[in-house]
CSV table of C-alpha atoms in Angstrom, one decimal:
chain,number,residue,atom,x,y,z
A,209,UNK,CA,7.8,-54.3,-66.6
A,210,UNK,CA,9.4,-52.0,-64.2
A,211,UNK,CA,6.8,-50.0,-62.6
A,212,UNK,CA,7.4,-45.9,-61.8
A,213,UNK,CA,7.1,-45.4,-58.2
A,214,UNK,CA,5.7,-42.1,-57.0
A,215,UNK,CA,7.9,-40.4,-54.1
A,216,UNK,CA,5.7,-37.5,-53.0
A,217,UNK,CA,7.0,-35.6,-50.1
A,218,UNK,CA,5.3,-36.6,-46.7
A,219,UNK,CA,4.7,-33.3,-44.9
A,220,UNK,CA,1.8,-32.2,-43.1
A,221,UNK,CA,-0.6,-29.5,-44.9
A,222,UNK,CA,-0.5,-26.6,-42.5
A,223,UNK,CA,-1.6,-23.9,-45.2
A,224,UNK,CA,-5.0,-23.9,-43.5
A,225,UNK,CA,-3.6,-23.8,-39.9
A,226,UNK,CA,-3.5,-19.3,-40.2
A,227,UNK,CA,-6.7,-19.3,-41.8
A,228,UNK,CA,-8.3,-21.6,-38.4
A,229,UNK,CA,-6.6,-19.7,-36.1
A,230,UNK,CA,-8.1,-16.2,-37.6
A,231,UNK,CA,-11.4,-17.8,-37.4
A,232,UNK,CA,-10.7,-18.3,-33.9
A,233,UNK,CA,-9.8,-15.0,-33.1
A,234,UNK,CA,-12.3,-13.6,-34.8
A,235,UNK,CA,-14.9,-15.7,-32.9
A,236,UNK,CA,-13.6,-14.6,-29.7
A,237,UNK,CA,-13.4,-10.9,-30.8
A,238,UNK,CA,-17.0,-11.6,-31.4
A,239,UNK,CA,-18.7,-13.1,-28.7
A,240,UNK,CA,-16.5,-11.0,-26.0
A,241,UNK,CA,-18.6,-8.7,-24.2
A,242,UNK,CA,-16.9,-6.3,-21.8
A,243,UNK,CA,-18.1,-5.8,-18.4
A,244,UNK,CA,-18.3,-3.5,-15.9
A,245,UNK,CA,-15.6,-4.4,-13.0
A,246,UNK,CA,-15.8,-0.8,-11.4
A,247,UNK,CA,-18.1,0.4,-9.1
A,248,UNK,CA,-18.5,2.7,-6.0
A,249,UNK,CA,-17.5,1.3,-2.7
A,250,UNK,CA,-19.6,1.7,0.3
A,251,UNK,CA,-18.6,0.2,4.1
A,252,UNK,CA,-21.5,-0.8,5.9
A,253,UNK,CA,-21.6,-0.5,9.3
A,254,UNK,CA,-21.9,-3.5,11.7
A,255,UNK,CA,-25.2,-4.0,12.6
A,256,UNK,CA,-25.8,-3.2,16.1
A,257,UNK,CA,-29.2,-3.5,18.1
A,258,UNK,CA,-27.6,-0.5,20.3
A,259,UNK,CA,-26.3,2.0,17.6
A,260,UNK,CA,-24.9,5.2,19.0
A,261,UNK,CA,-27.4,8.0,19.4
A,262,UNK,CA,-26.8,11.0,17.1
A,263,UNK,CA,-29.0,13.8,17.7
A,264,UNK,CA,-30.8,15.1,15.2
A,265,UNK,CA,-29.5,19.1,15.3
A,266,UNK,CA,-25.6,17.0,14.7
A,267,UNK,CA,-26.3,15.7,11.5
A,268,UNK,CA,-27.0,17.1,7.9
A,269,UNK,CA,-30.1,14.7,6.2
A,270,UNK,CA,-30.6,14.6,2.7
A,271,UNK,CA,-34.0,13.4,1.6
A,272,UNK,CA,-34.4,12.2,-2.1
A,273,UNK,CA,-37.7,12.5,-3.1
A,274,UNK,CA,-39.6,9.6,-5.7
A,275,UNK,CA,-38.9,12.4,-8.9
A,276,UNK,CA,-35.3,12.5,-7.7
A,277,UNK,CA,-35.4,16.3,-6.0
A,278,UNK,CA,-33.5,16.5,-2.7
A,279,UNK,CA,-34.5,18.2,0.7
A,280,UNK,CA,-31.4,19.1,2.6
A,281,UNK,CA,-32.3,19.7,5.9
A,282,UNK,CA,-35.9,20.8,5.3
A,283,UNK,CA,-34.8,23.4,2.2
A,284,UNK,CA,-35.6,21.9,-1.7
A,285,UNK,CA,-31.8,22.3,-3.1
A,286,UNK,CA,-30.1,20.7,-6.3
A,287,UNK,CA,-27.4,18.4,-6.2
A,288,UNK,CA,-24.5,20.6,-7.2
A,289,UNK,CA,-25.1,22.8,-4.4
A,290,UNK,CA,-24.9,20.7,-1.7
A,291,UNK,CA,-21.5,20.6,-1.3
A,292,UNK,CA,-21.3,24.4,-1.2
A,293,UNK,CA,-23.9,23.9,1.5
A,294,UNK,CA,-22.3,21.6,3.7
A,295,UNK,CA,-18.6,23.0,3.3
A,296,UNK,CA,-19.3,25.5,5.9
A,297,UNK,CA,-21.1,23.0,8.2
A,298,UNK,CA,-18.2,20.3,7.9
A,299,UNK,CA,-15.3,23.3,8.5
A,300,UNK,CA,-16.8,23.8,12.3
A,301,UNK,CA,-17.0,20.0,12.5
A,302,UNK,CA,-15.4,17.9,10.2
A,303,UNK,CA,-17.0,14.7,11.8
A,304,UNK,CA,-20.8,15.8,11.2
A,305,UNK,CA,-22.5,12.6,9.7
A,306,UNK,CA,-24.6,12.8,6.8
A,307,UNK,CA,-27.3,11.0,6.5
A,308,UNK,CA,-28.9,10.0,3.1
A,309,UNK,CA,-33.1,9.3,2.9
A,310,UNK,CA,-34.3,8.1,0.3
A,311,UNK,CA,-37.7,7.5,-0.7
A,312,UNK,CA,-38.5,3.8,-1.3
A,313,UNK,CA,-40.1,5.0,-4.4
A,314,UNK,CA,-37.5,6.6,-5.9
A,315,UNK,CA,-35.2,5.3,-8.3
A,316,UNK,CA,-31.9,3.7,-7.1
A,317,UNK,CA,-29.9,5.8,-9.7
A,318,UNK,CA,-30.5,9.1,-7.6
A,319,UNK,CA,-28.9,7.2,-4.1
A,320,UNK,CA,-26.3,6.3,-6.0
A,321,UNK,CA,-25.8,10.3,-7.6
A,322,UNK,CA,-26.0,11.4,-4.1
A,323,UNK,CA,-23.2,9.1,-2.6
A,324,UNK,CA,-21.2,9.7,-5.9
A,325,UNK,CA,-21.3,13.5,-5.4
A,326,UNK,CA,-20.8,13.6,-1.7
A,327,UNK,CA,-17.6,11.0,-2.0
A,328,UNK,CA,-16.0,13.7,-4.2
A,329,UNK,CA,-16.5,16.4,-1.6
A,330,UNK,CA,-12.5,16.2,-1.1
A,331,UNK,CA,-12.0,17.5,-4.6
A,332,UNK,CA,-14.5,19.6,-3.8
A,333,UNK,CA,-12.5,21.7,-1.1
A,334,UNK,CA,-13.9,19.4,2.2
A,335,UNK,CA,-10.8,18.5,4.4
A,336,UNK,CA,-12.2,14.9,5.2
A,337,UNK,CA,-13.9,12.4,3.8
A,338,UNK,CA,-17.3,13.3,4.9
A,339,UNK,CA,-19.3,10.6,6.7
A,340,UNK,CA,-21.9,9.0,5.0
A,341,UNK,CA,-25.0,7.2,6.3
A,342,UNK,CA,-27.6,5.9,4.3
A,343,UNK,CA,-30.2,4.1,7.3
A,344,UNK,CA,-32.2,1.2,5.8
A,345,UNK,CA,-36.5,1.2,6.3
A,346,UNK,CA,-35.8,-1.0,9.1
A,347,UNK,CA,-33.3,0.7,10.8
A,348,UNK,CA,-35.4,3.9,10.5
A,349,UNK,CA,-38.4,2.5,11.6
A,350,UNK,CA,-36.6,0.4,14.7
A,351,UNK,CA,-34.0,3.7,15.5
A,352,UNK,CA,-35.4,6.8,14.0
A,353,UNK,CA,-37.1,9.9,16.5
B,111,UNK,CA,30.9,-7.4,-73.0
B,112,UNK,CA,27.8,-9.5,-73.2
B,113,UNK,CA,26.1,-9.4,-69.8
B,114,UNK,CA,24.5,-12.6,-68.4
B,115,UNK,CA,20.7,-11.3,-68.0
B,116,UNK,CA,19.7,-11.4,-64.3
B,117,UNK,CA,17.9,-14.2,-63.5
B,118,UNK,CA,13.9,-13.6,-62.1
B,119,UNK,CA,13.0,-14.1,-58.8
B,120,UNK,CA,9.4,-14.6,-58.1
B,121,UNK,CA,8.0,-12.1,-55.0
B,122,UNK,CA,6.2,-13.5,-52.0
B,123,UNK,CA,5.5,-12.6,-48.6
B,124,UNK,CA,6.8,-14.8,-46.2
B,125,UNK,CA,3.3,-15.9,-44.2
B,126,UNK,CA,5.5,-19.3,-42.5
B,127,UNK,CA,5.0,-17.4,-39.0
B,128,UNK,CA,1.7,-16.1,-39.3
B,129,UNK,CA,-0.2,-19.3,-37.8
B,130,UNK,CA,2.3,-18.5,-34.9
B,131,UNK,CA,1.2,-14.8,-34.5
B,132,UNK,CA,-2.6,-15.6,-34.6
B,133,UNK,CA,-2.0,-18.6,-32.1
B,134,UNK,CA,-0.3,-16.4,-29.9
B,135,UNK,CA,-3.2,-13.9,-30.3
B,136,UNK,CA,-5.6,-16.8,-28.8
B,137,UNK,CA,-3.4,-17.8,-25.6
B,138,UNK,CA,-3.4,-14.1,-24.9
B,139,UNK,CA,-7.4,-13.8,-25.4
B,140,UNK,CA,-7.3,-17.4,-23.2
B,141,UNK,CA,-5.3,-16.3,-20.3
B,142,UNK,CA,-7.3,-12.6,-19.9
B,143,UNK,CA,-10.7,-13.1,-20.4
B,144,UNK,CA,-12.3,-13.5,-17.1
B,145,UNK,CA,-15.8,-15.5,-16.9
B,146,UNK,CA,-18.4,-13.3,-16.4
B,147,UNK,CA,-20.4,-14.8,-13.1
B,148,UNK,CA,-23.2,-13.0,-13.7
B,149,UNK,CA,-25.2,-11.7,-16.8
B,150,UNK,CA,-28.3,-10.3,-15.7
B,151,UNK,CA,-28.9,-7.1,-18.5
B,152,UNK,CA,-29.3,-4.1,-16.3
B,153,UNK,CA,-29.0,-0.5,-17.2
B,154,UNK,CA,-26.4,0.6,-14.3
B,155,UNK,CA,-26.1,3.8,-12.6
B,156,UNK,CA,-23.4,6.2,-13.9
B,157,UNK,CA,-20.5,7.3,-11.1
B,158,UNK,CA,-17.5,9.6,-11.0
B,159,UNK,CA,-15.8,7.4,-8.4
B,160,UNK,CA,-15.3,4.1,-9.6
B,161,UNK,CA,-12.7,1.3,-7.6
B,162,UNK,CA,-12.0,-1.4,-9.4
B,163,UNK,CA,-13.7,-4.6,-7.6
B,164,UNK,CA,-11.9,-7.5,-6.2
B,165,UNK,CA,-11.7,-10.2,-8.4
B,166,UNK,CA,-14.0,-12.9,-7.1
B,167,UNK,CA,-16.4,-11.0,-5.0
B,168,UNK,CA,-19.9,-12.1,-4.6
B,169,UNK,CA,-22.8,-10.7,-6.3
B,170,UNK,CA,-26.7,-9.8,-5.5
B,171,UNK,CA,-28.2,-8.6,-9.5
B,172,UNK,CA,-31.4,-6.7,-9.0
B,173,UNK,CA,-33.5,-6.2,-12.3
B,174,UNK,CA,-35.6,-3.1,-12.7
B,175,UNK,CA,-38.4,-5.6,-12.5
B,176,UNK,CA,-37.4,-6.7,-8.9
B,177,UNK,CA,-35.9,-9.9,-10.3
B,178,UNK,CA,-33.0,-10.9,-7.6
B,179,UNK,CA,-30.1,-13.2,-8.5
B,180,UNK,CA,-27.0,-14.4,-6.2
B,181,UNK,CA,-23.7,-15.7,-7.1
B,182,UNK,CA,-20.9,-16.4,-4.5
B,183,UNK,CA,-18.4,-15.4,-7.3
B,184,UNK,CA,-17.6,-18.4,-8.2
B,185,UNK,CA,-20.6,-19.9,-9.5
B,186,UNK,CA,-23.1,-19.0,-12.3
B,187,UNK,CA,-25.9,-16.8,-10.8
B,188,UNK,CA,-29.2,-18.3,-9.6
B,189,UNK,CA,-32.5,-16.7,-9.1
B,190,UNK,CA,-34.2,-16.3,-5.3
B,191,UNK,CA,-37.8,-15.3,-4.5
B,192,UNK,CA,-36.9,-12.3,-2.2
B,193,UNK,CA,-34.6,-10.5,-0.1
B,194,UNK,CA,-34.6,-13.1,2.9
B,195,UNK,CA,-33.4,-15.4,0.6
B,196,UNK,CA,-30.3,-12.7,0.2
B,197,UNK,CA,-30.1,-12.8,3.8
B,198,UNK,CA,-29.5,-16.6,4.0
B,199,UNK,CA,-27.3,-16.5,1.3
B,200,UNK,CA,-24.9,-13.7,2.3
B,201,UNK,CA,-24.9,-15.2,5.8
B,202,UNK,CA,-23.7,-18.6,4.4
B,203,UNK,CA,-20.9,-16.8,2.6
B,204,UNK,CA,-19.8,-14.7,5.6
B,205,UNK,CA,-19.9,-17.6,7.4
B,206,UNK,CA,-17.5,-19.3,5.2
B,207,UNK,CA,-15.1,-16.4,4.7
B,208,UNK,CA,-16.0,-12.9,6.9
B,209,UNK,CA,-14.0,-10.6,4.6
B,210,UNK,CA,-15.8,-11.4,1.6
B,211,UNK,CA,-16.8,-7.9,-0.3
B,212,UNK,CA,-20.5,-7.9,-2.2
B,213,UNK,CA,-21.5,-6.6,-5.7
B,214,UNK,CA,-24.8,-4.9,-5.8
B,215,UNK,CA,-25.7,-5.0,-9.6
B,216,UNK,CA,-29.0,-3.3,-9.4
B,217,UNK,CA,-30.5,-1.5,-12.3
B,218,UNK,CA,-30.6,2.5,-12.3
B,219,UNK,CA,-34.4,2.5,-12.4
B,220,UNK,CA,-35.2,0.0,-9.7
B,221,UNK,CA,-37.2,1.0,-6.9
B,222,UNK,CA,-35.0,1.9,-4.1
B,223,UNK,CA,-37.4,0.3,-1.7
B,224,UNK,CA,-35.9,-3.2,-3.2
B,225,UNK,CA,-32.0,-2.0,-3.4
B,226,UNK,CA,-32.9,-1.2,0.4
B,227,UNK,CA,-34.5,-4.9,1.5
B,228,UNK,CA,-31.3,-6.3,-0.4
B,229,UNK,CA,-28.7,-3.5,1.7
B,230,UNK,CA,-30.7,-4.5,4.5
B,231,UNK,CA,-30.8,-8.0,4.0
B,232,UNK,CA,-26.6,-8.0,3.6
B,233,UNK,CA,-26.0,-5.5,6.7
B,234,UNK,CA,-27.8,-8.4,9.2
B,235,UNK,CA,-25.5,-10.9,7.7
B,236,UNK,CA,-22.4,-8.7,8.5
B,237,UNK,CA,-21.4,-8.0,5.0
B,238,UNK,CA,-18.2,-5.4,5.8
B,239,UNK,CA,-18.3,-3.9,2.2
B,240,UNK,CA,-20.4,-3.6,-0.9
B,241,UNK,CA,-19.8,-2.5,-4.3
B,242,UNK,CA,-22.3,-0.5,-6.5
B,243,UNK,CA,-21.5,-1.6,-9.7
B,244,UNK,CA,-21.7,1.3,-12.2
B,245,UNK,CA,-20.5,2.6,-15.1
B,246,UNK,CA,-18.3,5.3,-16.0
B,247,UNK,CA,-20.0,9.1,-15.9
B,248,UNK,CA,-18.9,11.5,-18.6
B,249,UNK,CA,-19.1,15.1,-19.5
B,250,UNK,CA,-22.1,14.3,-21.8
B,251,UNK,CA,-23.8,12.5,-18.8
B,252,UNK,CA,-23.4,15.9,-17.1
B,253,UNK,CA,-25.0,17.8,-20.0
């Protein structure tokens, strides 16, 4: 008796490969979280036991109160007005240091807002970058007078 | 004259290259993905000035509740009890790589007292530059 031999074409089924690939893409897209990779740069001065003494009158002191309000050289001030206040002083002495002193009880965001505003000074009519200093509590206790 | 009936062709969209395209997309995603070393959930402050943070920078994260985590930029972040541990961690990192950049990823509502203690620890450890991680400030935020 002659047996009829079935002779199918040998091939790997690839029809579902696209489905698998798209499933993987969807998985990557759903699980990807976009992360912040930018921020405000801030150069730290070298920790020196004998820092240069800056006369109080030579610098501008910006104090940040616990509620976020600002006191600049003993005057209450709104953040958008700070640059206008600094401009004439910095025109006379561009190297005048500006000291930011946040209250320990104030939220961090207020310090960042002030620092961000001062860093934009050159876009707002001030010729040179402002020399900003943010002394830490330890430095204030050690060197403040 | 009798015209020969045109042979009917079955219409089909060529899908043979679809898998190639999909795999190309997967390879693209795999090459461009950057793994987060710190997955702490915080609400970042918003700033107008934002500069690109170097890859492999070390991370110090601070939550609103005052919890601190550190990462050297290559390993996943780990909790530390307080700022003194940030100092010893940063001193170790700076000791092996003096120019290492640090990123401070602090919650916008965290107390400045905690932030101050971390900045002080980084200063004492001779860190030269820190990046205050932030989100983009928009016109709507300014009001």
